[in-house]
Every structure is written in C-alpha cells, then in structure tokens.
Short mmCIF file of C-alpha atoms and ligand atoms in Angstrom, two decimals:
data_model
loop_
_atom_site.label_atom_id
_atom_site.label_comp_id
_atom_site.label_asym_id
_atom_site.label_seq_id
_atom_site.Cartn_x
_atom_site.Cartn_y
_atom_site.Cartn_z
CA MET A 100 -292.95 124.39 59.18
CA GLN A 101 -294.05 124.41 55.56
CA ILE A 102 -297.63 123.52 54.89
CA LEU A 103 -299.12 123.08 51.46
CA ILE A 104 -302.87 123.69 51.47
CA GLU A 105 -304.90 121.88 48.85
CA PRO A 106 -306.87 122.27 46.68
CA ASP A 107 -305.96 126.02 46.90
CA ASN A 108 -302.28 125.11 46.24
CA LYS A 109 -301.20 127.75 48.71
CA MET A 110 -298.01 127.51 50.85
CA VAL A 111 -298.15 128.73 54.42
CA HIS A 112 -295.64 128.78 57.27
CA ILE A 113 -296.77 127.73 60.71
CA GLU A 114 -294.45 127.87 63.69
CA ARG A 115 -294.43 125.42 66.62
CA SER A 116 -297.72 123.70 65.96
CA GLY A 117 -296.93 120.60 68.12
CA ASN A 118 -299.41 118.03 66.98
CA VAL A 119 -301.87 117.72 64.09
CA ILE A 120 -304.88 118.90 66.01
CA ASN A 121 -303.14 122.15 66.89
CA LEU A 122 -301.96 122.70 63.36
CA LEU A 123 -305.57 122.32 62.18
CA LYS A 124 -306.75 124.73 64.87
CA LYS A 125 -304.30 127.36 63.62
CA LEU A 126 -305.69 126.85 60.15
CA GLU A 127 -309.23 127.11 61.55
CA LEU A 128 -310.17 123.62 60.47
CA ARG A 129 -311.97 120.88 62.33
CA PRO A 130 -310.36 117.40 62.21
CA ASN A 131 -313.17 116.14 60.00
CA GLN A 132 -312.68 118.97 57.45
CA ALA A 133 -309.23 118.02 56.11
CA ILE A 134 -306.82 115.15 55.73
CA VAL A 135 -303.23 115.70 56.82
CA ILE A 136 -300.43 114.01 54.86
CA ARG A 137 -296.72 113.67 55.57
CA GLU A 138 -294.53 111.83 53.10
CA ASN A 139 -297.48 110.00 51.68
CA GLU A 140 -298.68 108.91 55.12
CA LEU A 141 -302.01 110.05 56.69
CA LEU A 142 -301.75 111.47 60.16
CA THR A 143 -304.34 111.24 62.93
CA PRO A 144 -304.91 114.37 65.08
CA ASP A 145 -302.70 113.12 68.00
CA ARG A 146 -299.52 112.77 65.81
CA MET A 147 -296.59 115.10 66.65
CA LEU A 148 -295.09 117.28 63.99
CA ASP A 149 -291.51 118.43 63.48
CA GLU A 150 -290.25 121.79 62.28
CA GLU A 151 -288.63 120.05 59.29
CA ASP A 152 -291.73 118.23 58.22
CA LYS A 153 -293.32 118.91 54.86
CA ILE A 154 -297.04 118.70 55.40
CA VAL A 155 -299.97 118.65 53.00
CA VAL A 156 -303.33 119.69 54.34
CA ARG A 157 -306.08 118.68 51.93
CA LYS A 158 -309.42 120.30 52.59
CA ILE A 159 -312.21 117.96 51.73
CA ALA A 160 -315.35 119.99 51.19
CA SER A 161 -316.44 119.14 47.59
CA ARG A 162 -317.41 121.78 45.13
CA GLY A 163 -320.47 122.23 42.94
CA MET B 55 -303.31 106.38 68.18
CA LYS B 56 -303.44 102.64 67.43
CA CYS B 57 -305.64 100.78 64.90
CA THR B 58 -308.69 99.36 66.63
CA ARG B 59 -308.48 96.14 64.67
CA CYS B 60 -304.71 95.31 64.47
CA ARG B 61 -302.89 97.72 66.82
CA ALA B 62 -300.65 99.19 64.12
CA THR B 63 -300.28 102.97 63.94
CA ALA B 64 -303.65 104.46 62.95
CA ALA B 65 -303.93 106.56 59.82
CA VAL B 66 -307.57 107.64 60.22
CA ALA B 67 -309.35 108.59 63.47
CA LEU B 68 -313.11 108.20 63.49
CA PRO B 69 -314.69 109.59 66.68
CA SER B 70 -318.21 108.85 65.34
CA HIS B 71 -317.34 105.11 65.37
CA ASN B 72 -315.16 105.38 68.50
CA ALA B 73 -312.35 103.91 66.40
CA GLY B 74 -309.13 104.48 64.54
CA PHE B 75 -307.79 102.42 61.64
CA CYS B 76 -304.50 101.72 59.85
CA PRO B 77 -304.57 102.05 56.03
CA ASP B 78 -305.49 98.39 55.39
CA CYS B 79 -308.11 98.11 58.11
CA PHE B 80 -309.63 101.45 57.08
CA GLN B 81 -310.35 100.06 53.61
CA VAL B 82 -311.92 97.03 55.17
CA PHE B 83 -314.08 99.34 57.36
CA PHE B 84 -315.08 101.43 54.30
CA SER B 85 -316.04 98.34 52.30
CA ARG B 86 -318.09 96.93 55.18
CA GLN B 87 -320.05 100.22 55.47
CA VAL B 88 -320.86 100.00 51.76
CA GLN B 89 -321.90 96.39 52.09
CA LYS B 90 -323.98 97.12 55.09
CA ALA B 91 -325.83 99.90 53.25
CA ILE B 92 -326.46 97.57 50.27
CA LYS B 93 -327.76 94.75 52.46
CA GLU B 94 -329.77 96.63 55.07
CA LYS B 95 -331.41 99.02 52.63
CA ASP B 96 -331.79 96.38 49.91
CA LEU B 97 -330.14 98.70 47.40
CA PHE B 98 -329.55 96.11 44.67
CA GLN B 99 -328.89 92.39 43.92
CA PRO B 100 -325.82 90.69 42.30
CA GLU B 101 -327.82 90.26 39.08
CA ASP B 102 -328.60 94.00 38.73
CA LYS B 103 -326.92 95.99 36.00
CA ILE B 104 -325.65 99.15 37.70
CA LEU B 105 -324.94 102.45 36.01
CA ILE B 106 -322.74 104.73 38.09
CA ALA B 107 -322.95 108.51 37.64
CA LEU B 108 -319.29 109.59 37.40
CA SER B 109 -318.37 113.24 37.83
CA GLY B 110 -314.64 112.75 38.28
CA GLY B 111 -314.79 113.82 41.96
CA LYS B 112 -313.69 111.65 44.90
CA ASP B 113 -317.11 110.37 45.83
CA SER B 114 -318.23 108.97 42.56
CA LEU B 115 -314.81 107.43 41.82
CA SER B 116 -314.59 105.86 45.26
CA LEU B 117 -318.06 104.37 44.76
CA ALA B 118 -317.11 102.95 41.36
CA ARG B 119 -313.94 101.36 42.72
CA GLU B 120 -315.68 99.83 45.68
CA LEU B 121 -318.59 98.33 43.66
CA LYS B 122 -316.11 96.97 41.14
CA LEU B 123 -314.05 95.30 43.88
CA LEU B 124 -317.17 93.86 45.37
CA GLY B 125 -317.81 92.16 42.01
CA TYR B 126 -321.02 93.96 40.91
CA ASP B 127 -321.92 94.39 37.28
CA THR B 128 -321.13 98.06 36.75
CA ALA B 129 -320.58 100.66 34.10
CA GLY B 130 -320.00 104.42 34.38
CA LEU B 131 -321.67 107.37 32.69
CA TYR B 132 -319.85 110.67 32.44
CA ILE B 133 -321.93 113.64 31.24
CA ASP B 134 -319.72 116.15 29.47
CA LEU B 135 -321.18 119.53 30.30
CA ALA B 136 -319.01 121.28 27.66
CA ILE B 137 -317.66 123.78 30.20
CA PRO B 138 -314.23 125.01 29.02
CA ASP B 139 -311.33 123.56 31.06
CA SER B 140 -313.25 121.96 33.88
CA SER B 141 -315.25 119.46 31.69
CA VAL B 142 -312.13 118.44 29.78
CA LYS B 143 -310.13 117.91 33.01
CA ALA B 144 -312.87 115.98 34.82
CA GLY B 145 -313.40 113.85 31.68
CA GLU B 146 -309.69 112.94 31.59
CA HIS B 147 -309.76 111.88 35.21
CA VAL B 148 -312.82 109.72 34.68
CA GLY B 149 -311.33 108.16 31.48
CA ARG B 150 -308.02 107.33 33.12
CA PHE B 151 -309.70 105.89 36.22
CA CYS B 152 -312.05 103.65 34.25
CA ARG B 153 -309.23 102.35 32.01
CA GLU B 154 -307.09 101.45 35.04
CA LEU B 155 -309.94 99.61 36.79
CA GLY B 156 -311.45 98.04 33.68
CA ILE B 157 -314.78 99.81 34.08
CA ASN B 158 -316.92 100.25 30.96
CA LEU B 159 -317.38 103.99 30.48
CA HIS B 160 -320.09 105.84 28.51
CA VAL B 161 -319.82 109.50 27.69
CA LEU B 162 -322.84 111.68 26.95
CA ASP B 163 -321.97 114.99 25.38
CA LEU B 164 -324.36 117.88 26.17
CA GLN B 165 -322.97 119.77 23.16
CA LYS B 166 -324.44 117.09 20.95
CA GLU B 167 -327.75 117.31 22.83
CA GLY B 168 -327.85 121.07 22.06
CA LEU B 169 -327.45 121.87 25.76
CA PRO B 170 -323.85 122.97 26.42
CA ILE B 171 -323.98 124.49 29.93
CA PRO B 172 -322.15 127.75 29.03
CA GLU B 173 -324.81 128.45 26.34
CA VAL B 174 -327.61 127.55 28.70
CA GLN B 175 -326.12 129.85 31.29
CA LYS B 176 -326.12 132.78 28.82
CA LYS B 177 -329.69 132.20 27.69
CA LEU B 178 -331.42 131.71 31.02
CA ARG B 179 -332.01 133.99 33.99
CA ARG B 180 -332.35 131.13 36.53
CA PRO B 181 -329.19 130.23 38.50
CA VAL B 182 -327.34 127.80 36.16
CA CYS B 183 -326.69 125.17 38.86
CA SER B 184 -330.31 124.34 39.27
CA VAL B 185 -330.75 123.91 35.55
CA CYS B 186 -327.51 121.94 35.23
CA GLY B 187 -328.67 119.66 38.05
CA GLN B 188 -332.01 119.11 36.33
CA ILE B 189 -330.35 118.32 32.96
CA LYS B 190 -327.94 115.83 34.62
CA ARG B 191 -330.72 114.03 36.50
CA TYR B 192 -332.78 113.78 33.31
CA TYR B 193 -329.98 112.31 31.20
CA PHE B 194 -328.69 109.92 33.85
CA ASN B 195 -332.18 108.52 34.31
CA ARG B 196 -332.91 108.42 30.60
CA PHE B 197 -329.57 106.85 29.66
CA ALA B 198 -330.01 104.10 32.26
CA LEU B 199 -333.51 103.22 31.05
CA ASP B 200 -332.66 103.43 27.31
CA ASN B 201 -329.66 101.16 27.79
CA GLY B 202 -331.10 98.45 29.97
CA TYR B 203 -329.60 99.32 33.31
CA SER B 204 -331.75 98.33 36.30
CA VAL B 205 -330.09 100.67 38.85
CA LEU B 206 -328.53 104.14 38.82
CA ALA B 207 -325.97 104.66 41.59
CA THR B 208 -324.67 108.06 42.67
CA GLY B 209 -321.85 109.04 45.00
CA HIS B 210 -323.86 111.04 47.54
CA ASN B 211 -322.28 110.69 50.95
CA LEU B 212 -323.62 111.10 54.52
CA ASP B 213 -322.70 114.81 54.57
CA ASP B 214 -324.65 115.43 51.36
CA GLU B 215 -327.64 113.54 52.69
CA VAL B 216 -327.70 115.07 56.12
CA ALA B 217 -327.34 118.59 54.77
CA ARG B 218 -330.18 117.99 52.31
CA LEU B 219 -332.36 116.49 55.03
CA PHE B 220 -331.60 119.41 57.32
CA SER B 221 -332.50 121.86 54.59
CA ASN B 222 -335.72 120.01 53.79
CA VAL B 223 -336.64 120.01 57.48
CA MET B 224 -335.93 123.73 57.77
CA ARG B 225 -338.41 124.34 54.95
CA TRP B 226 -340.74 121.46 55.97
CA ASP B 227 -340.69 120.47 52.34
CA THR B 228 -342.95 117.39 52.68
CA ALA B 229 -342.65 116.34 49.06
CA TYR B 230 -338.80 116.06 49.34
CA LEU B 231 -339.02 114.56 52.82
CA GLY B 232 -341.27 111.85 51.46
CA ASP B 233 -338.76 110.48 49.06
CA GLN B 234 -335.38 111.39 50.43
CA GLY B 235 -333.30 108.29 51.19
CA PRO B 236 -330.62 105.88 49.93
CA ALA B 237 -333.05 104.00 47.65
CA LEU B 238 -335.75 105.31 45.42
CA PRO B 239 -337.70 102.48 43.82
CA ALA B 240 -338.18 102.26 40.06
CA GLN B 241 -341.46 103.75 38.79
CA GLU B 242 -342.97 104.26 35.40
CA GLY B 243 -340.28 106.28 33.55
CA PHE B 244 -337.82 106.28 36.45
CA VAL B 245 -334.95 103.91 37.00
CA ARG B 246 -334.23 102.67 40.53
CA LYS B 247 -331.83 105.15 42.21
CA VAL B 248 -329.42 104.26 45.04
CA LYS B 249 -326.74 105.92 47.19
CA PRO B 250 -324.42 103.19 48.47
CA LEU B 251 -322.14 105.73 50.21
CA TYR B 252 -324.81 107.23 52.36
CA ARG B 253 -323.29 105.83 55.62
CA LEU B 254 -319.85 107.29 54.83
CA SER B 255 -318.91 110.89 55.56
CA GLU B 256 -317.10 113.13 53.16
CA PHE B 257 -314.07 112.84 55.42
CA GLU B 258 -314.17 109.04 55.10
CA THR B 259 -314.44 109.16 51.35
CA ALA B 260 -311.50 111.59 51.22
CA ASN B 261 -309.36 109.23 53.27
CA TYR B 262 -310.50 106.28 51.15
CA SER B 263 -309.58 108.06 47.83
CA PHE B 264 -306.19 108.99 49.26
CA LEU B 265 -305.40 105.45 50.51
CA ALA B 266 -306.72 103.81 47.32
CA GLY B 267 -304.62 106.14 45.24
CA ILE B 268 -307.58 107.49 43.31
CA ASP B 269 -306.48 110.33 41.12
CA TYR B 270 -309.67 112.46 41.35
CA CYS B 271 -310.46 115.84 39.93
CA TYR B 272 -310.80 118.88 42.09
CA ALA B 273 -310.77 121.55 39.41
CA PRO B 274 -313.79 123.58 40.45
CA CYS B 275 -316.54 124.40 38.01
CA PRO B 276 -316.35 128.10 37.06
CA TYR B 277 -320.05 128.50 37.91
CA SER B 278 -319.70 126.97 41.30
CA ARG B 279 -320.37 129.34 44.18
CA GLY B 280 -318.80 126.87 46.61
CA ALA B 281 -320.28 123.60 47.68
CA SER B 282 -324.03 123.15 47.89
CA PHE B 283 -325.46 123.59 51.38
CA THR B 284 -322.11 125.10 52.50
CA PHE B 285 -323.60 126.91 55.46
CA TYR B 286 -325.64 123.89 56.71
CA LYS B 287 -322.63 121.70 56.23
CA SER B 288 -320.46 123.81 58.47
CA LEU B 289 -323.23 123.96 61.17
CA LEU B 290 -323.50 120.20 61.00
CA ASP B 291 -319.73 119.73 61.08
CA GLU B 292 -319.72 121.72 64.32
CA LEU B 293 -322.49 119.61 65.73
CA GLU B 294 -320.69 116.39 64.74
CA HIS B 295 -317.52 117.69 66.31
CA GLN B 296 -319.26 118.32 69.61
CA GLN B 297 -321.43 115.17 69.49
CA PRO B 298 -319.70 112.48 67.36
CA GLY B 299 -322.21 110.22 65.67
CA ARG B 300 -325.01 112.84 65.45
CA LYS B 301 -325.15 112.88 61.62
CA ILE B 302 -325.65 109.21 61.08
CA ASN B 303 -328.17 108.96 63.93
CA PHE B 304 -330.13 111.92 62.65
CA TYR B 305 -330.29 110.45 59.19
CA GLU B 306 -330.98 106.77 60.17
CA GLY B 307 -333.62 108.02 62.68
CA PHE B 308 -335.33 109.88 59.85
CA LEU B 309 -335.31 106.83 57.59
CA ASN B 310 -336.57 104.45 60.29
CA ARG B 311 -339.06 106.60 62.09
CA ALA B 312 -340.14 109.68 60.12
CA ARG B 313 -339.97 109.21 56.41
CA ARG B 314 -342.96 106.96 56.02
CA ALA B 315 -345.33 109.60 57.41
CA PHE B 316 -344.14 112.12 54.82
CA ALA B 317 -344.37 109.63 52.07
CA ARG B 318 -347.96 108.74 53.02
CA GLN B 319 -348.95 112.34 52.92
CA GLU B 320 -347.36 112.82 49.47
CA ASP B 321 -349.32 109.80 48.21
CA LEU B 322 -352.51 111.57 49.25
CA GLU B 323 -351.69 115.13 48.17
CA GLY B 324 -348.73 115.09 45.78
CA LEU B 325 -348.75 115.60 42.05
CA LYS B 326 -348.55 112.44 39.94
CA PRO B 327 -346.06 112.56 37.09
CA GLU B 328 -347.34 111.99 33.55
CA PRO B 329 -345.32 111.19 30.43
CA CYS B 330 -343.90 114.26 28.66
CA PRO B 331 -345.64 114.65 25.22
CA VAL B 332 -342.27 115.25 23.54
CA CYS B 333 -339.82 112.74 25.05
CA GLY B 334 -342.10 110.41 26.96
CA TYR B 335 -340.24 110.70 30.25
CA PRO B 336 -342.19 111.63 33.36
CA THR B 337 -343.00 115.22 34.30
CA THR B 338 -345.45 116.97 36.49
CA GLY B 339 -345.75 119.91 34.13
CA GLU B 340 -347.01 119.84 30.53
CA VAL B 341 -343.82 119.48 28.40
CA CYS B 342 -340.91 118.42 30.65
CA GLY B 343 -338.21 120.88 31.79
CA VAL B 344 -335.48 119.48 29.59
CA CYS B 345 -337.61 119.41 26.44
CA ARG B 346 -338.68 122.98 27.16
CA LEU B 347 -335.06 123.96 27.52
CA ARG B 348 -334.12 122.20 24.26
CA GLU B 349 -336.78 124.26 22.52
CA ILE B 350 -335.51 127.51 23.98
CA MET B 351 -331.97 126.55 22.92
CA GLY B 352 -333.17 125.69 19.41
CA ALA B 353 -331.85 122.11 19.69
CA LYS B 354 -332.90 119.69 16.96
CA GLY B 355 -334.38 116.18 17.26
S1 LIG C 235 -321.27 123.91 39.79
FE1 LIG C 235 -323.30 124.22 38.89
S2 LIG C 235 -322.94 124.48 36.72
FE2 LIG C 235 -321.05 123.65 37.59
S3 LIG C 235 -321.30 121.42 37.25
FE3 LIG C 235 -322.11 121.85 39.30
S4 LIG C 235 -324.29 122.20 39.05
FE4 LIG C 235 -323.35 122.33 37.00
ZN1 LIG C 236 -305.17 97.85 61.31
ZN1 LIG C 237 -339.56 115.76 27.71
#
C-alpha cells in the first residue's frame, strides 16, 4: 500500500497493515499524532484498509 | 465506529471525550468547545474588538474561522518576520484565508521596524527563537493597544498549554505558574489576552482544519529546531494515550485549584512592571527588551 507522509512529503510502502491503528503502529505513531486521509475522507483507527488504497498520513505536531 | 450524535460513519475518534463524530457533528463539537471556553472563562463579550494573532498555521487560522462564524468582531494581525521563503509563504496563506472569509487583515513588517529576524539572528548570541518570541509578543500587544482592540486572541491549544504547564511545574517557576491560563486580564500597558482553543487538542484542531478545508501553511521556519516542548509533548501524548482525558483534567485542575496560590505569591514577591522610558510599554528592566534590541540593531525612530 502506498502511503504519503506529510508534511515530509515522503512516500512509503507498507504491506498488509489491516486497519488504521496497525498502519499507525508500523509508522510508530499514536492515533492522536496524525490524521489519516483516504480520498479526502478522514479515517478513524478502526477503519480497514485495502492494498489498493492511496493513503495520506498527516503528522500534526506543529513547528516553531 | 459510528458518530455519537447521528450514527453516521465517524471521521474522528476522541477517546478523551469517549466519543466519535462524523464531519458535520465534529464541527459542532469543536464550536461548542470554543463557546464553552469563552463562556466559562469569561474570555470576552460580543462587544469586544478582538485582534487575532495569525501565523498561518492551523491553530491560528482555525481560531479565526471559528470566531468569525460565531459572529465576533474580529481582525487579524500577521507579523512578517522577513525570513526568506517561510515568511512569504506564511503571509500568502494568511492573505488568501482572510480574503476568503472576509476577515480584516493587518500586516506588520519587522523589516520596517528595523528588526528582520535573520539580521537579529546574526547579531545576537542568544537562541533566536526566544528573541523572536519576545518581539512578536511585544508587537502583538502594542498593535492591539495602539489600534483600539480590547482583546488579543492567540491559537494556543490544549497541548501547548499542558506542555507549558508541565514545564513550569518541573522548574517550579512560580511567576509563570501565577499567570498561566486561558485569560490574562488587561493591565496598565497590557491588552487582555485570551486563548479560546485551550480546551481543544492539537489533534482536534488538525481534524478541524482538514474538515473546514483550511489551507494552512506548514513550511517550517529555517530556525526551528522542531516544535517547542517536543520532548514534554511526546511524554504527555503517551500519558494521554494510556489515560484518555488526562491532559484536560490536569490543566483544568490547575486553573481551578492551584493557580490562585501561585498568583497570590507573585503579588507579594514578584517584580512590578514599569513603563519603558523609550516606548512607554511595560518592562521589569530599565529600557525594555525590544527597545534595547532596536538600539543594538541601529533601528531608527
Ligand atoms: S521557529 Fe523561532 S525564529 Fe522561527 S518563527 Fe518560530 S520563534 Fe521565530
Ligand atoms: Zn454525526
Ligand atoms: Zn521599550
């Protein structure tokens, strides 16, 4: 699955993540540290993901 | 997960509130948290003229949108720090945002004040962020008073406030503990300062900006060494993850049960600010920090 990490603008591939919470775990993020977007829709941690999904993970910690 | 209010598919899960919300209901939730803060902490009244400190980031823009939708009399102030790239980008985001929402925007240019941050950075040995913060606080306050605003609102969120409180407690900094909070009353030379987003976490503001379609700026400042209080914030995130609701309880508990004791002690022992002999704005030193800096930088007027 293709994941775009923002604001770094970095592409990563993650295999078989299952649901959002697992995906975040693989990225070493807590659910309150990023928002997860699929086709302009926000996903809660329980939502299942598909191999074909294009996902954006936007980390929220502000800078400066 | 289903929306707690309407049973549609939830878009945002909030363990600290034991709830989940669909996009529409989340915006209702967000707005109610802001209204609750304004009402319970008496932040301001409908007749107040509110100046909002706009940085171009998600917090300040979310705050500006929400206060505008709630019908308050607001205007924005953007301070252009004259940092190549990042100041221009942030300024464009703020300009577009204010045009779209019909918010009156003021811009204060530090270049014109003789204090462009890159020059300040070259000239001083202190870490630039503490000086930059001091300059911004000075001009936000001064601009508000000089232009007849009765309140200055900033986008500080719950995570900012809890991390600051935690850091103040770790140092037992009684002066800071005495006046940390979502409302600082007006005093001679100081405009009233408020933080209407103090009940909302950074996660909640991020969701709000996304759902509201706010095109905010996340171009980092080249001098930023990561977010402030990064380490404390990650400790507190871990705590919140294990014990949802900890952050807001810690902070509200401080406001309701501890702050007064520190404030009283500061009244007895703290330094009283006096007008700066150069600019007239309050300072606890002789000439105020910003006037001293302007002198070092050779600024005129
Ligand atoms: S990161 Fe530091 S220098 Fe840059 S805007 Fe923030 S306080 Fe100023
Ligand atoms: Zn709903
Ligand atoms: Zn001065």
